[in-house]
PDB file of C-alpha atoms in Angstrom:
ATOM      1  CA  UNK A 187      18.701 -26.551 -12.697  1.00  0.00           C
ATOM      2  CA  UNK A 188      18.278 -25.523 -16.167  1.00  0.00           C
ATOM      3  CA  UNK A 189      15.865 -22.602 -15.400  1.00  0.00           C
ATOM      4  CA  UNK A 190      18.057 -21.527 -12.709  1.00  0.00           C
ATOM      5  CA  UNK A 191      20.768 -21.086 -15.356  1.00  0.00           C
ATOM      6  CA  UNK A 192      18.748 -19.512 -17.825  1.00  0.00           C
ATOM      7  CA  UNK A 193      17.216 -16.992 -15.343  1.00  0.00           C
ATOM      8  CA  UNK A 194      20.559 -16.011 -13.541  1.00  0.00           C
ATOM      9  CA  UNK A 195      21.868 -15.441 -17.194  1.00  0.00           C
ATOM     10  CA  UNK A 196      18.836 -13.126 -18.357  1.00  0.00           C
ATOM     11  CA  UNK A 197      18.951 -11.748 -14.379  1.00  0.00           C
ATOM     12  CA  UNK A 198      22.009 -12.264 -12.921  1.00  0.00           C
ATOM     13  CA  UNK A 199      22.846  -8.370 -12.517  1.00  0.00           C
ATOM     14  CA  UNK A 200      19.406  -7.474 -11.474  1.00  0.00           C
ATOM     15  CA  UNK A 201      19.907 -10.076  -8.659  1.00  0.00           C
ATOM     16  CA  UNK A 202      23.629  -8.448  -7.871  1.00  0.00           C
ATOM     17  CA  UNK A 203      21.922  -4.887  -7.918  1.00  0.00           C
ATOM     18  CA  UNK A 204      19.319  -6.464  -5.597  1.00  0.00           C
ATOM     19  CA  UNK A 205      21.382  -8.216  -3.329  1.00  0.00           C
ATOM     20  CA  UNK A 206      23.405  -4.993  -2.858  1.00  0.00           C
ATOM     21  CA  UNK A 207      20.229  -2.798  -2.057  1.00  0.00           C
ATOM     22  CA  UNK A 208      19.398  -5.598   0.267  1.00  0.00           C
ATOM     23  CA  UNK A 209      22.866  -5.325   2.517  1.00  0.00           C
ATOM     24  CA  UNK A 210      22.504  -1.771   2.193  1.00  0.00           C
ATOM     25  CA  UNK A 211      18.916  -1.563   3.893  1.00  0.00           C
ATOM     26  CA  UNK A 212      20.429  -3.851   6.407  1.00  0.00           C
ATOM     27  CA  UNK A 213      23.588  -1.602   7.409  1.00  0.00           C
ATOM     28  CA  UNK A 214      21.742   1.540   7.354  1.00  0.00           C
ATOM     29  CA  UNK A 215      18.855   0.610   9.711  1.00  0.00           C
ATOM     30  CA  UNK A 216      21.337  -1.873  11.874  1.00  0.00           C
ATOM     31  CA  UNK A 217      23.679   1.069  12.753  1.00  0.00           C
ATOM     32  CA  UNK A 218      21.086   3.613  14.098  1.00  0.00           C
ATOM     33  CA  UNK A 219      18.932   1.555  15.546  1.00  0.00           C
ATOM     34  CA  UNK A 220      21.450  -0.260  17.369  1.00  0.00           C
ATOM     35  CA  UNK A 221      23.060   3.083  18.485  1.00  0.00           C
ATOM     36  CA  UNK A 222      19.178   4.403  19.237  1.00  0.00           C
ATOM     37  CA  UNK A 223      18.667   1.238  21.251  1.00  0.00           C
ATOM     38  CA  UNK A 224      21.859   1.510  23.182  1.00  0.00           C
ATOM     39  CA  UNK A 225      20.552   4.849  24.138  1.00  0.00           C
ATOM     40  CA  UNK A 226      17.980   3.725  25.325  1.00  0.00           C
ATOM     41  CA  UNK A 227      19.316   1.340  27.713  1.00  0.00           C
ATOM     42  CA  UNK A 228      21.466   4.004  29.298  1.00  0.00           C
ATOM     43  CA  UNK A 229      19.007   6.247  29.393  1.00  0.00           C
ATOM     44  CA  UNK A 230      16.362   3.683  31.001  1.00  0.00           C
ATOM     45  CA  UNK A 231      19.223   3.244  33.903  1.00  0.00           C
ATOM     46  CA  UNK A 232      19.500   6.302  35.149  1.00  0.00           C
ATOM     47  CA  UNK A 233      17.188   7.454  38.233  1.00  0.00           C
ATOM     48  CA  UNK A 234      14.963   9.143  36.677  1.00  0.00           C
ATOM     49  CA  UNK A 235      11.092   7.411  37.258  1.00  0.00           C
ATOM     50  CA  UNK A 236       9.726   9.342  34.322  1.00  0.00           C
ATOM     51  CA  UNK A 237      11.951   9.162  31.879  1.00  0.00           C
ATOM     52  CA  UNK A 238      12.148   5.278  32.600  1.00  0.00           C
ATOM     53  CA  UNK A 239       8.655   5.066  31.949  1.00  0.00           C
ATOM     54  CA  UNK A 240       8.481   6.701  28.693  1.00  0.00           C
ATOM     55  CA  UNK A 241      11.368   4.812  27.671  1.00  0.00           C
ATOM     56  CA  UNK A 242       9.380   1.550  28.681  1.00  0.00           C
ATOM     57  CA  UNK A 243       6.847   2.726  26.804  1.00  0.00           C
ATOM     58  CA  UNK A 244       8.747   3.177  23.445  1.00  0.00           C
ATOM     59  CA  UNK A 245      10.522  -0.058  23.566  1.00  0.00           C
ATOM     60  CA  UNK A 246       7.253  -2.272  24.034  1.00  0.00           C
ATOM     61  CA  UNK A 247       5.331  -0.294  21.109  1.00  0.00           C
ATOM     62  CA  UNK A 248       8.353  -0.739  19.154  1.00  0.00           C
ATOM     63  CA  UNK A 249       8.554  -4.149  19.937  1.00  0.00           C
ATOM     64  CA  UNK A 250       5.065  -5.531  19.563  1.00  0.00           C
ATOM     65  CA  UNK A 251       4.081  -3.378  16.701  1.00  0.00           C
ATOM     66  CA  UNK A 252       4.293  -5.206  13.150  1.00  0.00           C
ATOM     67  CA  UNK A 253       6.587  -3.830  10.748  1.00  0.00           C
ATOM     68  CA  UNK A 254       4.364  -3.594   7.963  1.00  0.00           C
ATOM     69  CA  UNK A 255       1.994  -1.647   9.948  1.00  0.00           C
ATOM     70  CA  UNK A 256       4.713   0.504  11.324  1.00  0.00           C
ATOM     71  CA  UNK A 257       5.863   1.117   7.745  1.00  0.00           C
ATOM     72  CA  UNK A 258       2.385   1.677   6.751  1.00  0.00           C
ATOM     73  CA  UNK A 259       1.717   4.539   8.828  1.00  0.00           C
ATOM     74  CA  UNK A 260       4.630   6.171   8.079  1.00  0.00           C
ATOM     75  CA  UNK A 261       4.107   6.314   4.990  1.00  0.00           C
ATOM     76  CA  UNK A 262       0.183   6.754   4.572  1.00  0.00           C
ATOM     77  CA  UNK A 263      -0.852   8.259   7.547  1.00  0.00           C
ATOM     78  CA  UNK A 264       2.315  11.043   8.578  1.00  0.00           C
ATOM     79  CA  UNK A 265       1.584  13.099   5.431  1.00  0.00           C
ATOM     80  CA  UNK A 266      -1.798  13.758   7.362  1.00  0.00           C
ATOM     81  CA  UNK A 267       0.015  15.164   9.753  1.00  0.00           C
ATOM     82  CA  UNK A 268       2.591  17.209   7.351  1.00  0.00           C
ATOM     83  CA  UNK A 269       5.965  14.888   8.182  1.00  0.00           C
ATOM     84  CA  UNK A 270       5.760  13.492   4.242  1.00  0.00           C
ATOM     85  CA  UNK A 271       9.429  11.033   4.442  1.00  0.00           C
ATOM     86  CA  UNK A 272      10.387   9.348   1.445  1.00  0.00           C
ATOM     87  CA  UNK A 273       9.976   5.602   0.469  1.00  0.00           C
ATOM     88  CA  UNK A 274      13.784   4.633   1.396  1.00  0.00           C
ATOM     89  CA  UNK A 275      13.991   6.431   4.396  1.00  0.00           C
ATOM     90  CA  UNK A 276      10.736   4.923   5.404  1.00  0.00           C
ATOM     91  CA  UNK A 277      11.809   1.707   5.253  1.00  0.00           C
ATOM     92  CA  UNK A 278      14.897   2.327   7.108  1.00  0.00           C
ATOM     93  CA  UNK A 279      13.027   4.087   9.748  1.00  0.00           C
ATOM     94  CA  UNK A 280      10.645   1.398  10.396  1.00  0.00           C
ATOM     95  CA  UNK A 281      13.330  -0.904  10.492  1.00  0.00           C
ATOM     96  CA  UNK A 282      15.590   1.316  12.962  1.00  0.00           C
ATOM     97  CA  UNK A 283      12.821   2.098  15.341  1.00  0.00           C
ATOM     98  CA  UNK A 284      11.865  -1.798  15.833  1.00  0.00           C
ATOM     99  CA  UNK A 285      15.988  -2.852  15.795  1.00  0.00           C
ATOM    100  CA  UNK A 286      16.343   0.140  18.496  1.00  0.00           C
ATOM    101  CA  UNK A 287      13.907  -1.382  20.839  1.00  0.00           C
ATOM    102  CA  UNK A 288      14.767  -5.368  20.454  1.00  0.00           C
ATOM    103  CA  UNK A 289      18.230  -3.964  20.727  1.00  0.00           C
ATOM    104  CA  UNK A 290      17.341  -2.052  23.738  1.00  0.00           C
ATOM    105  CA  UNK A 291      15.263  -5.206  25.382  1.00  0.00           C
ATOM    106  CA  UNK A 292      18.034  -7.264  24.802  1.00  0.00           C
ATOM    107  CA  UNK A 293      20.823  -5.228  26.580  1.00  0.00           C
ATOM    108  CA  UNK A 294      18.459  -4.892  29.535  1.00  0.00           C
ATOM    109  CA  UNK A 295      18.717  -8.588  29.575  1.00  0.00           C
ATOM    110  CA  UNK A 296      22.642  -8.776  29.548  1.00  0.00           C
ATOM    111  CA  UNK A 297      23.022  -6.077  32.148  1.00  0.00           C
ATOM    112  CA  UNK A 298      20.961  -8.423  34.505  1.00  0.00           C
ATOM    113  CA  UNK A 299      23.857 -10.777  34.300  1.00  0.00           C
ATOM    114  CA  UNK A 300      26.306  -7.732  35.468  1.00  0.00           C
ATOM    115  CA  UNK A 301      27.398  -8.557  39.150  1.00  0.00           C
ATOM    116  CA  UNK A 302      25.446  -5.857  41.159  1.00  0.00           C
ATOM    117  CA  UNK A 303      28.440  -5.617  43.431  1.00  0.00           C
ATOM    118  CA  UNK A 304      30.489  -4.329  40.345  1.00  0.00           C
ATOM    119  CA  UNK A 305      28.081  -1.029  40.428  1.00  0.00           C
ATOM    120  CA  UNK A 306      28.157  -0.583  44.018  1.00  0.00           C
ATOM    121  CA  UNK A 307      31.872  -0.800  43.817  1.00  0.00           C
ATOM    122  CA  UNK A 308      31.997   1.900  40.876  1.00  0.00           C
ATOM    123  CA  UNK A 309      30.029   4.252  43.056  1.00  0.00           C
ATOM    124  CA  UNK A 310      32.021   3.561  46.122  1.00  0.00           C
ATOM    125  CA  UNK A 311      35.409   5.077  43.911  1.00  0.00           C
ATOM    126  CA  UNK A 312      33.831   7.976  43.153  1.00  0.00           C
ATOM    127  CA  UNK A 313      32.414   7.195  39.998  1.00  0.00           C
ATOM    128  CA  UNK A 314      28.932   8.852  38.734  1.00  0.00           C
ATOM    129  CA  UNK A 315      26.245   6.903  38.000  1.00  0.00           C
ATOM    130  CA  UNK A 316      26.609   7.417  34.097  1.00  0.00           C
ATOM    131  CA  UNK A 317      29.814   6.909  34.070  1.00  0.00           C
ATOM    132  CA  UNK A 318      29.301   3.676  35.781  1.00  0.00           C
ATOM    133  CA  UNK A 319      26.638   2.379  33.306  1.00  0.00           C
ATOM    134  CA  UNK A 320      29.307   3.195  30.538  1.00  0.00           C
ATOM    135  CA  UNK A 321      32.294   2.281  31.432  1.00  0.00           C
ATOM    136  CA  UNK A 322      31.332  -0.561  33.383  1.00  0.00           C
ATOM    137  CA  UNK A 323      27.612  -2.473  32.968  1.00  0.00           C
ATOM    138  CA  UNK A 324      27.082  -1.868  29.297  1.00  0.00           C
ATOM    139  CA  UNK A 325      30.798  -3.286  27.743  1.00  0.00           C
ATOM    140  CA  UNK A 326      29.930  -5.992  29.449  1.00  0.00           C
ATOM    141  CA  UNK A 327      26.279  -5.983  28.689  1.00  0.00           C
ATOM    142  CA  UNK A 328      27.264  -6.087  25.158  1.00  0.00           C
ATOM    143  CA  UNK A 329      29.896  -8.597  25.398  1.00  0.00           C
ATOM    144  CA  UNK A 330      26.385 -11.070  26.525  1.00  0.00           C
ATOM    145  CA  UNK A 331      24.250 -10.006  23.688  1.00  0.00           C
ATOM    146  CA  UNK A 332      26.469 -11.033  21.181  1.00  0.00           C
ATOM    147  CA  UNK A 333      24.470 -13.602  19.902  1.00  0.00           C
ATOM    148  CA  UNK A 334      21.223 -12.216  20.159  1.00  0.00           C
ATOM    149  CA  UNK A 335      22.155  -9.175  18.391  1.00  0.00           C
ATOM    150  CA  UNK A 336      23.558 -11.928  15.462  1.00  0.00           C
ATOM    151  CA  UNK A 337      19.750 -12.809  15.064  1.00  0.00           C
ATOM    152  CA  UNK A 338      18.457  -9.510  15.304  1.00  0.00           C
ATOM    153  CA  UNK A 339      20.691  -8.691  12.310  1.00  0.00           C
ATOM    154  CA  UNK A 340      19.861 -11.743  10.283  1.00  0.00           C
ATOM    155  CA  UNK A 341      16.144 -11.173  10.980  1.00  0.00           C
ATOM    156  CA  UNK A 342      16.188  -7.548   9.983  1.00  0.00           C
ATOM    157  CA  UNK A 343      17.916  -8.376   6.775  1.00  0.00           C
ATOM    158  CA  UNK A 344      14.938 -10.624   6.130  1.00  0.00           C
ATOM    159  CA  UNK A 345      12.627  -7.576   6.988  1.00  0.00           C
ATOM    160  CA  UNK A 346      14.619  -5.334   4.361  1.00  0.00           C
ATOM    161  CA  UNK A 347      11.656  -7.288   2.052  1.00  0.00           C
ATOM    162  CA  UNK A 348       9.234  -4.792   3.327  1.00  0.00           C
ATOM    163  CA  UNK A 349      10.868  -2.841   0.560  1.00  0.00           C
ATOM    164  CA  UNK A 350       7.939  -4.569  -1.462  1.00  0.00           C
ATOM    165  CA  UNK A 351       5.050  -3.084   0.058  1.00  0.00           C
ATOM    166  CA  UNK A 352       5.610   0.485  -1.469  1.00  0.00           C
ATOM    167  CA  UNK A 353       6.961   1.816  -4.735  1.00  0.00           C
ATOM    168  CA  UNK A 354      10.570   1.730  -3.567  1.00  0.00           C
ATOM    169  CA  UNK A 355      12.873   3.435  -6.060  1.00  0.00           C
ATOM    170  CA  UNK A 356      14.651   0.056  -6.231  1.00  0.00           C
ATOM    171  CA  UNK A 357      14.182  -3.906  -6.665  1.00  0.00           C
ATOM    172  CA  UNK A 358      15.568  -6.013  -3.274  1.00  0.00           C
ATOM    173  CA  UNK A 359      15.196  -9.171  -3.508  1.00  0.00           C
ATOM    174  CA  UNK A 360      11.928 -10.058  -2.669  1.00  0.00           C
ATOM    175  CA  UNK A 361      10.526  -7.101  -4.861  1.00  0.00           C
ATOM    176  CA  UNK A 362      12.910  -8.239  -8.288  1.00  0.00           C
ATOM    177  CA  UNK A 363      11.311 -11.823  -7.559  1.00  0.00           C
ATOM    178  CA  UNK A 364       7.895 -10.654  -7.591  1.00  0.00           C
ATOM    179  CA  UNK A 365       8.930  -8.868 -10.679  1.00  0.00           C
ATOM    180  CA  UNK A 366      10.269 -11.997 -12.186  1.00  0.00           C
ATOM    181  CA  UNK A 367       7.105 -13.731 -11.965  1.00  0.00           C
ATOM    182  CA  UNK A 368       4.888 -11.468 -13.101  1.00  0.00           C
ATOM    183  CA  UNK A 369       6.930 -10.948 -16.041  1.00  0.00           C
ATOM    184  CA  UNK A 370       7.658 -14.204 -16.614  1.00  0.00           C
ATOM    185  CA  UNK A 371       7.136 -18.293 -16.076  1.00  0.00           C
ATOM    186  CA  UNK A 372      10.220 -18.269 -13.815  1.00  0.00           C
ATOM    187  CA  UNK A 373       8.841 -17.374 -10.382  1.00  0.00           C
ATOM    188  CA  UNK A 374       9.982 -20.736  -8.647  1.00  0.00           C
ATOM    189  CA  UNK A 375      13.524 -20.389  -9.985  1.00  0.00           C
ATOM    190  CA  UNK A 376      13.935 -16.659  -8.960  1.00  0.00           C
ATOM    191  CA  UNK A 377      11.642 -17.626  -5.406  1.00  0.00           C
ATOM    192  CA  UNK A 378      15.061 -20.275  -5.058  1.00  0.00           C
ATOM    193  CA  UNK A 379      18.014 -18.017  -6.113  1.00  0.00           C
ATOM    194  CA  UNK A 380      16.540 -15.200  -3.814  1.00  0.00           C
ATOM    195  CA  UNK A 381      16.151 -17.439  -1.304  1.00  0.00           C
ATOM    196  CA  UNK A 382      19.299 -19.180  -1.529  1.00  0.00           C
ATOM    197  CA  UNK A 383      21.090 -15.430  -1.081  1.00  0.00           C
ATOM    198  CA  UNK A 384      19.006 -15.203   1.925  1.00  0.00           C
ATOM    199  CA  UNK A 385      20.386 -18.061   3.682  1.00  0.00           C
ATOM    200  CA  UNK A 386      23.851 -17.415   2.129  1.00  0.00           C
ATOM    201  CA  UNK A 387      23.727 -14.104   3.876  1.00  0.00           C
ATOM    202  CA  UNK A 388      22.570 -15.047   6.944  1.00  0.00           C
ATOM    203  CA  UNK A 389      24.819 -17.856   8.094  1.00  0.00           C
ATOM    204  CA  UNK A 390      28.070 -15.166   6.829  1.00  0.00           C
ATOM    205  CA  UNK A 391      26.450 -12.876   9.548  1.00  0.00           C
ATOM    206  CA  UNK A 392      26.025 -16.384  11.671  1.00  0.00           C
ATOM    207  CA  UNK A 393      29.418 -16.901  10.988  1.00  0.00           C
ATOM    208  CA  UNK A 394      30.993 -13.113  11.991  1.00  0.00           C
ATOM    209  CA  UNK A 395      28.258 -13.418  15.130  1.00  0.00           C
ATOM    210  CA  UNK A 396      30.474 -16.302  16.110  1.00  0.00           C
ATOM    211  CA  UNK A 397      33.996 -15.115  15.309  1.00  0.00           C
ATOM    212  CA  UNK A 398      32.809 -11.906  17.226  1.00  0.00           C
ATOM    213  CA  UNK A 399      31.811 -13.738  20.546  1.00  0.00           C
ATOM    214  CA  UNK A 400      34.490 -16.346  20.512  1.00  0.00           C
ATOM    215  CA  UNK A 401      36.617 -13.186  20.693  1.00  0.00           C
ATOM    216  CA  UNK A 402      35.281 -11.274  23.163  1.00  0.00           C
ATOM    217  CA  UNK A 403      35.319 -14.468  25.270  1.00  0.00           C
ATOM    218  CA  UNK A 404      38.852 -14.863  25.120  1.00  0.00           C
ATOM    219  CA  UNK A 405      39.474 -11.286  25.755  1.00  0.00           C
ATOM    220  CA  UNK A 406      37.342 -11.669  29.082  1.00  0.00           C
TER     221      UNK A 406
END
């Protein structure tokens, strides 16, 4: 407990600063590639064989591929091809393009457990077959996912570490710990602070994951 106080005295900002950069990779990735993904699904809906396939095609590259490798070739092996990206925006663009296709394979999923009758319905008013995808499968396609899209957040906040695979302009966590240890004896103690704002941050997105779908149920 002692070296745990002594490091988060010498540390305690860089872990702050780290902590931040962490959430930040999260939020930035999270938004498009949810957004990306739910594009996706609609897109994968409509009648349109070709498109579907492509789209099929995307989401099981995207979701078999490792991340590291994914991040690897974006950064090594694009500038071969003249697209040269940044180390940030790399790592947000792996992340994006894998959190657009779970998110994607996931919605598919909850729009199973849409009533088919509810389409045929739509169509019978009038409605087009967008609008019925929009206004009536995917809210409550989403409303299903809830939970699934809690762990796809908490484990993409976990990937945010493949920060530490190339000379990011800043120290998340798992890159400051690796810091830590090669710069000092402490590497258990900062391996168990980082870790413990790991799980801290996970179960608060646990905990708005729940709040969120105990909502939505009552609003149903």
């Amino acid at each position: 407990m002692g070296d745990v106080s002594r490091l988060l005295a010498e540390y305690g900002p860089a872990f702050g600063q780290a902590l931040l950069l962490t959430w930040k990779l999260t939020v930035l990735s999270f938004v498009p590639g949810f957004l990306l993904g739910v594009l996706v699904t609609v897109l994968r809906l409509l009648p349109l064989p070709p498109l579907r396939f492509v789209l099929t095609g995307y989401v099981e590259i995207f979701r078999n591929i490792p991340s590291v490798a994914l991040l690897i070739f974006i950064v090594f092996a694009l500038p071969d091809l003249q697209v040269v990206i940044d180390y940030e925006p790399s790592v947000i663009l792996t992340l994006a393009l894998v959190c657009s296709a779970f998110t994607a394979d996931y919605l598919r999923t909850g729009i199973n457990t849409v009533a088919g009758g509810q389409a045929e319905a739509a169509l019978s008013l009038g409605m087009r077959p967008l609008q019925v995808i929009t206004a009536v499968v995917l809210p409550q396609a989403l409303r299903s996912v809830v939970q699934p899209m809690t762990s796809l957040l908490i484990a993409l906040m976990l990937s945010t570490s493949l920060a530490s695979q190339v000379p990011f302009p800043g120290r998340e966590l798992t890159t400051l710990v690796s810091k830590i240890a090669n710069d000092s004896a402490a590497g258990i103690p900062a391996f168990a602070v980082a870790a413990a704002l790991y799980v801290a941050t996970g179960l608060l997105i646990g905990w708005a994951g729940a709040m969120l779908e105990k909502k939505l149920r009552i609003l149903r």
